[in-house]
mmCIF file of C-alpha atoms in Angstrom:
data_model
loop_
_atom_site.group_PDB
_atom_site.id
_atom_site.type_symbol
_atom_site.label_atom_id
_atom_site.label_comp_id
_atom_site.label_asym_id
_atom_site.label_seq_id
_atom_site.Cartn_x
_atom_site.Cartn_y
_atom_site.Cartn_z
ATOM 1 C CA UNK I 371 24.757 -46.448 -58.739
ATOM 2 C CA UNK I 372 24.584 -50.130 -58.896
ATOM 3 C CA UNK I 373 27.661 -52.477 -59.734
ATOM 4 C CA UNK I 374 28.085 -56.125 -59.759
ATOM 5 C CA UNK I 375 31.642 -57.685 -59.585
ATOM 6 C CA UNK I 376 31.804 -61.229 -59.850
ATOM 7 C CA UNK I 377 35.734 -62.457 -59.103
ATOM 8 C CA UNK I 378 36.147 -65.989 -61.342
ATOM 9 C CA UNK I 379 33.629 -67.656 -63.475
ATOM 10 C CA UNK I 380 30.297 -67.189 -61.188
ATOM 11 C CA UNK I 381 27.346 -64.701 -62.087
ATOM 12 C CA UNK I 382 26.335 -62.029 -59.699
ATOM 13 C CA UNK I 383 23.165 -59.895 -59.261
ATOM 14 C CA UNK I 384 22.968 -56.542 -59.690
ATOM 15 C CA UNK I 385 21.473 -54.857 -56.157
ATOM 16 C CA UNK I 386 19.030 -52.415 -56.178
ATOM 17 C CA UNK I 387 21.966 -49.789 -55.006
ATOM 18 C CA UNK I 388 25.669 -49.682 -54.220
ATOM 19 C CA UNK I 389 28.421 -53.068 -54.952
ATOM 20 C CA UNK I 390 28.463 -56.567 -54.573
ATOM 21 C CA UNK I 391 31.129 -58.433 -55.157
ATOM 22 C CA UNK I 392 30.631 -62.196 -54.891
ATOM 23 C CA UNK I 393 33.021 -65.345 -56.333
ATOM 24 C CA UNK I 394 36.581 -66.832 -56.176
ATOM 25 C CA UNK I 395 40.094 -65.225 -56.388
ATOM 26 C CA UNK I 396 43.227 -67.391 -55.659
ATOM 27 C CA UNK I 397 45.222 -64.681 -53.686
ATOM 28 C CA UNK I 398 44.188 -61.460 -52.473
ATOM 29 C CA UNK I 399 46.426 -58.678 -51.000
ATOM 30 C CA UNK I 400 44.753 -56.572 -48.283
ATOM 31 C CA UNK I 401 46.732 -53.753 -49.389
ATOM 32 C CA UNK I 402 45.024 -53.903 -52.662
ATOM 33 C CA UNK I 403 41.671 -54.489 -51.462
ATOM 34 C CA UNK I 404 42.022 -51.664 -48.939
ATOM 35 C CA UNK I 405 42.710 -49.187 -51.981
ATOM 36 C CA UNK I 406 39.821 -50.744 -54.419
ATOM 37 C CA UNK I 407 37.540 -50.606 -50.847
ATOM 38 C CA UNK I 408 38.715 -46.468 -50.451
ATOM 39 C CA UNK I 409 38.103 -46.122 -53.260
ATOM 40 C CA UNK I 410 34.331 -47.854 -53.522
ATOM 41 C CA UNK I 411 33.329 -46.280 -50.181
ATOM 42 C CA UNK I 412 35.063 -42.708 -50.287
ATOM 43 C CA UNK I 413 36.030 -40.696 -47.284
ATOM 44 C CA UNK I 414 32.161 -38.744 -46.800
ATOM 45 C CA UNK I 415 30.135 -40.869 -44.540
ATOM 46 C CA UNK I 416 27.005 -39.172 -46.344
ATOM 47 C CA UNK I 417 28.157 -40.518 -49.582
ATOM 48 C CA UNK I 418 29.180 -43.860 -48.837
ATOM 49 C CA UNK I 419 27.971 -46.549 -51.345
ATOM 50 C CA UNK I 420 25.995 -49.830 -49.631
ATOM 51 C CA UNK I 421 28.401 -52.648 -50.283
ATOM 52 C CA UNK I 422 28.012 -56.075 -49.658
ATOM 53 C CA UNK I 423 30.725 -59.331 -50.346
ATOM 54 C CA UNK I 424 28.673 -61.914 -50.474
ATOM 55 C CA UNK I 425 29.920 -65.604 -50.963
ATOM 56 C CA UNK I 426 33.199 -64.479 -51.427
ATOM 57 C CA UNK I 427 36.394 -66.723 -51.423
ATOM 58 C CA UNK I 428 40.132 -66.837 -51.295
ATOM 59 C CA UNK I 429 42.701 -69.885 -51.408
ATOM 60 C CA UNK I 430 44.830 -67.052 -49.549
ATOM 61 C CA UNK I 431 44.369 -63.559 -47.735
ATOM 62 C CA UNK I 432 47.769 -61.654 -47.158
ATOM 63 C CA UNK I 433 48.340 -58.536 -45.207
ATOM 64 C CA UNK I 434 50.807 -57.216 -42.892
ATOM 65 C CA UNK I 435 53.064 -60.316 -43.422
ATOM 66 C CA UNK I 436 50.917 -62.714 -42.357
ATOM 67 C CA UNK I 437 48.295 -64.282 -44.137
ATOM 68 C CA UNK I 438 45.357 -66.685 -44.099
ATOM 69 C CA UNK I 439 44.114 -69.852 -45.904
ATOM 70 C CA UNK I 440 40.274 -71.104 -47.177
ATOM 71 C CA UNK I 441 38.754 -67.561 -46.608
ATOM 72 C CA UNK I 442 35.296 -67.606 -47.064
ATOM 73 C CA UNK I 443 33.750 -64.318 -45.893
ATOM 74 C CA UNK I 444 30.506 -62.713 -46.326
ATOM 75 C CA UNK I 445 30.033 -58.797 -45.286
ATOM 76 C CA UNK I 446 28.226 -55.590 -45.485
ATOM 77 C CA UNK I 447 28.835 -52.218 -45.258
ATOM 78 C CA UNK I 448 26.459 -49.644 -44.245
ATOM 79 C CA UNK I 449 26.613 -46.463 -42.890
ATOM 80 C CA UNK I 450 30.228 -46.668 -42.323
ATOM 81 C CA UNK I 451 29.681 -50.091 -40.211
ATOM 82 C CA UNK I 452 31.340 -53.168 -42.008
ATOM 83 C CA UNK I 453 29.748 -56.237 -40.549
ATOM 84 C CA UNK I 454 32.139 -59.330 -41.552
ATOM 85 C CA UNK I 455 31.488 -63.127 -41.304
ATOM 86 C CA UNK I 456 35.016 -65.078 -41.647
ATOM 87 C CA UNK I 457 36.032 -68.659 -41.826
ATOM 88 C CA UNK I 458 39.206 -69.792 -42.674
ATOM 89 C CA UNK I 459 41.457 -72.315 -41.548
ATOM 90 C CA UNK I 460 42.984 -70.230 -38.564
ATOM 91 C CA UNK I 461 40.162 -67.966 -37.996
ATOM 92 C CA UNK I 462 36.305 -68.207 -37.833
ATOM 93 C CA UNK I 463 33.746 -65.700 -36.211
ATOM 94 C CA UNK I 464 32.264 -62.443 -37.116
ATOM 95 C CA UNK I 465 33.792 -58.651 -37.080
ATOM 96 C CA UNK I 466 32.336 -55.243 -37.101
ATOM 97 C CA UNK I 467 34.568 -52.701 -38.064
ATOM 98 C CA UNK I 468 32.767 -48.924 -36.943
ATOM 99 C CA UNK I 469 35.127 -46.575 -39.282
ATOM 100 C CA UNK I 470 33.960 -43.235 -37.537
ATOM 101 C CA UNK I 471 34.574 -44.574 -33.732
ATOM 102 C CA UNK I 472 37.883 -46.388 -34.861
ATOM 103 C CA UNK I 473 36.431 -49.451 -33.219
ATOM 104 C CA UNK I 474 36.804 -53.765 -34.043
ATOM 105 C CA UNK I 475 35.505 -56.133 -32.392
ATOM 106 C CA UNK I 476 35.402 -59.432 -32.770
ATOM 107 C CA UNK I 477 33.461 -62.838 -31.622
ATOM 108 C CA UNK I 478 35.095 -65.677 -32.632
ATOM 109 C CA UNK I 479 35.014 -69.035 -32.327
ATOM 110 C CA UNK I 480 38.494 -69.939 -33.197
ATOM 111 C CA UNK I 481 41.740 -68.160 -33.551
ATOM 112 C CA UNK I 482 44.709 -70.520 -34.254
ATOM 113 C CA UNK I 483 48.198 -68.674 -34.273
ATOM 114 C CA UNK I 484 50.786 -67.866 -34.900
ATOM 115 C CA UNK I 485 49.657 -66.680 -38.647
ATOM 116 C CA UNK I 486 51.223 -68.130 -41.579
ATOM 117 C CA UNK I 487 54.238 -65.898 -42.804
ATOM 118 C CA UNK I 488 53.081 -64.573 -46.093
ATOM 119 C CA UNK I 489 54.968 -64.759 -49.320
ATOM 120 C CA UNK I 490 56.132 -62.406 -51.656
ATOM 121 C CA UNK I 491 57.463 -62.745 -54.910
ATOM 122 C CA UNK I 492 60.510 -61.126 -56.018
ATOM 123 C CA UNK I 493 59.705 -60.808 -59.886
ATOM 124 C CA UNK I 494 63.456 -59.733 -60.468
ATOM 125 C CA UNK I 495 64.897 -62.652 -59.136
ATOM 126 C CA UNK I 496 62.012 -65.229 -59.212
ATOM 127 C CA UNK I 497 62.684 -66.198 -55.765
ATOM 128 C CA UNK I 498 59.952 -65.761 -52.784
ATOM 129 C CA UNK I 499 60.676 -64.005 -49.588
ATOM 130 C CA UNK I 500 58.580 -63.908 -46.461
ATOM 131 C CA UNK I 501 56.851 -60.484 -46.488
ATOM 132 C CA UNK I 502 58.869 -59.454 -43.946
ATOM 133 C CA UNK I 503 61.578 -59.697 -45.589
ATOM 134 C CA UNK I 504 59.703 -57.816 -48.080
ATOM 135 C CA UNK I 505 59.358 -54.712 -45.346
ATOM 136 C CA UNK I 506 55.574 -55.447 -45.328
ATOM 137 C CA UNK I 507 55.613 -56.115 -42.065
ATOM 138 C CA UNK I 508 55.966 -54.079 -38.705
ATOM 139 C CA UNK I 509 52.695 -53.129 -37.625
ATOM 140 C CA UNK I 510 52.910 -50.324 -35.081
ATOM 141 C CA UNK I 511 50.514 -49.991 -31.852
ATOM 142 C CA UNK I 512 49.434 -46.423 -33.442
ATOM 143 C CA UNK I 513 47.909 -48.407 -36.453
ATOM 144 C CA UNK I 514 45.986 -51.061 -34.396
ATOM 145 C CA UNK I 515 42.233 -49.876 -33.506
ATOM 146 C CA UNK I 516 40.514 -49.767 -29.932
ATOM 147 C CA UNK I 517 39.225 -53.722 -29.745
ATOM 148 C CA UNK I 518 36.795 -55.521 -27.941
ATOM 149 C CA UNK I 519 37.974 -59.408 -28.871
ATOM 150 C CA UNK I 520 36.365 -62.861 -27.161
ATOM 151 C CA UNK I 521 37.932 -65.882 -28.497
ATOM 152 C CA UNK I 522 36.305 -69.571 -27.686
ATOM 153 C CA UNK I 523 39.125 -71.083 -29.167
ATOM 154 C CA UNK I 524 42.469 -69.876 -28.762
ATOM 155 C CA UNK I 525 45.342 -72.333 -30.116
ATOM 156 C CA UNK I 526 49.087 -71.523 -30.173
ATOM 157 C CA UNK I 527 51.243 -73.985 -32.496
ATOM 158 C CA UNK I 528 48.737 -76.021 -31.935
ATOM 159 C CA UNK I 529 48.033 -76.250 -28.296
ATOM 160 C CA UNK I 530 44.455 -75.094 -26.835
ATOM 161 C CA UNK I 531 45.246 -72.343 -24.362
ATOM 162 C CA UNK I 532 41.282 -71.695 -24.069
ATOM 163 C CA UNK I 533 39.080 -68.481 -24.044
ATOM 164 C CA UNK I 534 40.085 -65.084 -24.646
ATOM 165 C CA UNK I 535 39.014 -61.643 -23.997
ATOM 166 C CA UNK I 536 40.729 -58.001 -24.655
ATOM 167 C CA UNK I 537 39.330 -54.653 -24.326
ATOM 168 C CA UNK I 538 42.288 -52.429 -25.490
ATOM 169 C CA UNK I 539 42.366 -48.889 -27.239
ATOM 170 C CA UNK I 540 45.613 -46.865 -28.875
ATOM 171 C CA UNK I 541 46.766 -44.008 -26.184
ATOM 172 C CA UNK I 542 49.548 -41.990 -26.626
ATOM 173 C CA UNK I 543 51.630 -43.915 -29.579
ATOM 174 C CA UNK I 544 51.058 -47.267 -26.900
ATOM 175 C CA UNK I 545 48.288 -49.309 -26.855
ATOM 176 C CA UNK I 546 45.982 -49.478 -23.153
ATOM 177 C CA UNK I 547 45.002 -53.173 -22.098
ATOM 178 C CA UNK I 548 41.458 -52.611 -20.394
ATOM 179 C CA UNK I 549 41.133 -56.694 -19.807
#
């Protein structure tokens, strides 16, 4: 199969197999682009489609309460290996994601935290409430993957605390700090 999605006004190529997706979106929801992703790529490693985001934009990425702002992001998955290029305003570097080890890791250049609280709408009452509030939150250490993370640029509220480096992996419902 071959699909183009183009998100906005721009024009995308068709590639000679799988999905690209390419273009702007104002907002996207992680939850939602996990799902359409799922469902793209499938569970069988032997049938998973080539996919590759290239060019792709977002005044806002939310997920898990938090969110990010001026996403630009270019990526490829192959083989059940999603290689990821980010730059945003709190976060620039590259990711690999390896779904059959379980495994992230990231080089990046800069990491500036904490997050931006993400905000959710409450269509009944019109109002917006943090995402917390919304019970999107609460990430538990049996969701987060094994990492291997080096930051150049680590800033907390604004002050430079330096580099940064974790090796950790998920053991036992806890999660085991290697460095």
């Amino acid at each position: 199969p071959r699909v183009g999605i183009a998100l906005g006004a721009n024009a995308v190529n068709l590639p000679e197999s799988g999905v690209v997706i390419s273009g702007h979106w104002p907002v996207l929801r992680l939850d939602d682009w996990m799902n359409l992703m799922a469902g793209i790529t499938g569970s069988d490693k032997a049938n998973t489609l080539p996919v590759q985001l290239n060019k792709l934009s977002f005044a806002q990425v939310n997920g898990w309460g938090r969110s990010l702002t001026q996403v630009e992001l270019d990526a490829s998955l192959r083989d059940a290996l999603w290689k990821v290029s980010v730059n945003s305003k709190e976060v620039d570097g590259k990711l690999t994601w390896n779904k059959s080890s379980q495994l992230l890791n990231a080089q990046l250049a800069q990491l500036h935290l904490p997050l931006p609280t993400a905000l959710a709408v409450n269509l009944e009452r019109g109002t917006g409430k943090s995402a917390s509030d919304a019970g999107e939150s609460g990430v538990k250490f049996s969701q987060i993957p094994a990492m291997n993370v080096k930051v150049k640029d680590l800033r907390y509220q604004g002050a430079q605390l330096g580099e940064l480096s974790i090796q950790s992996e998920p053991k036992d419902g806890e999660m085991s700090l290697k460095e």
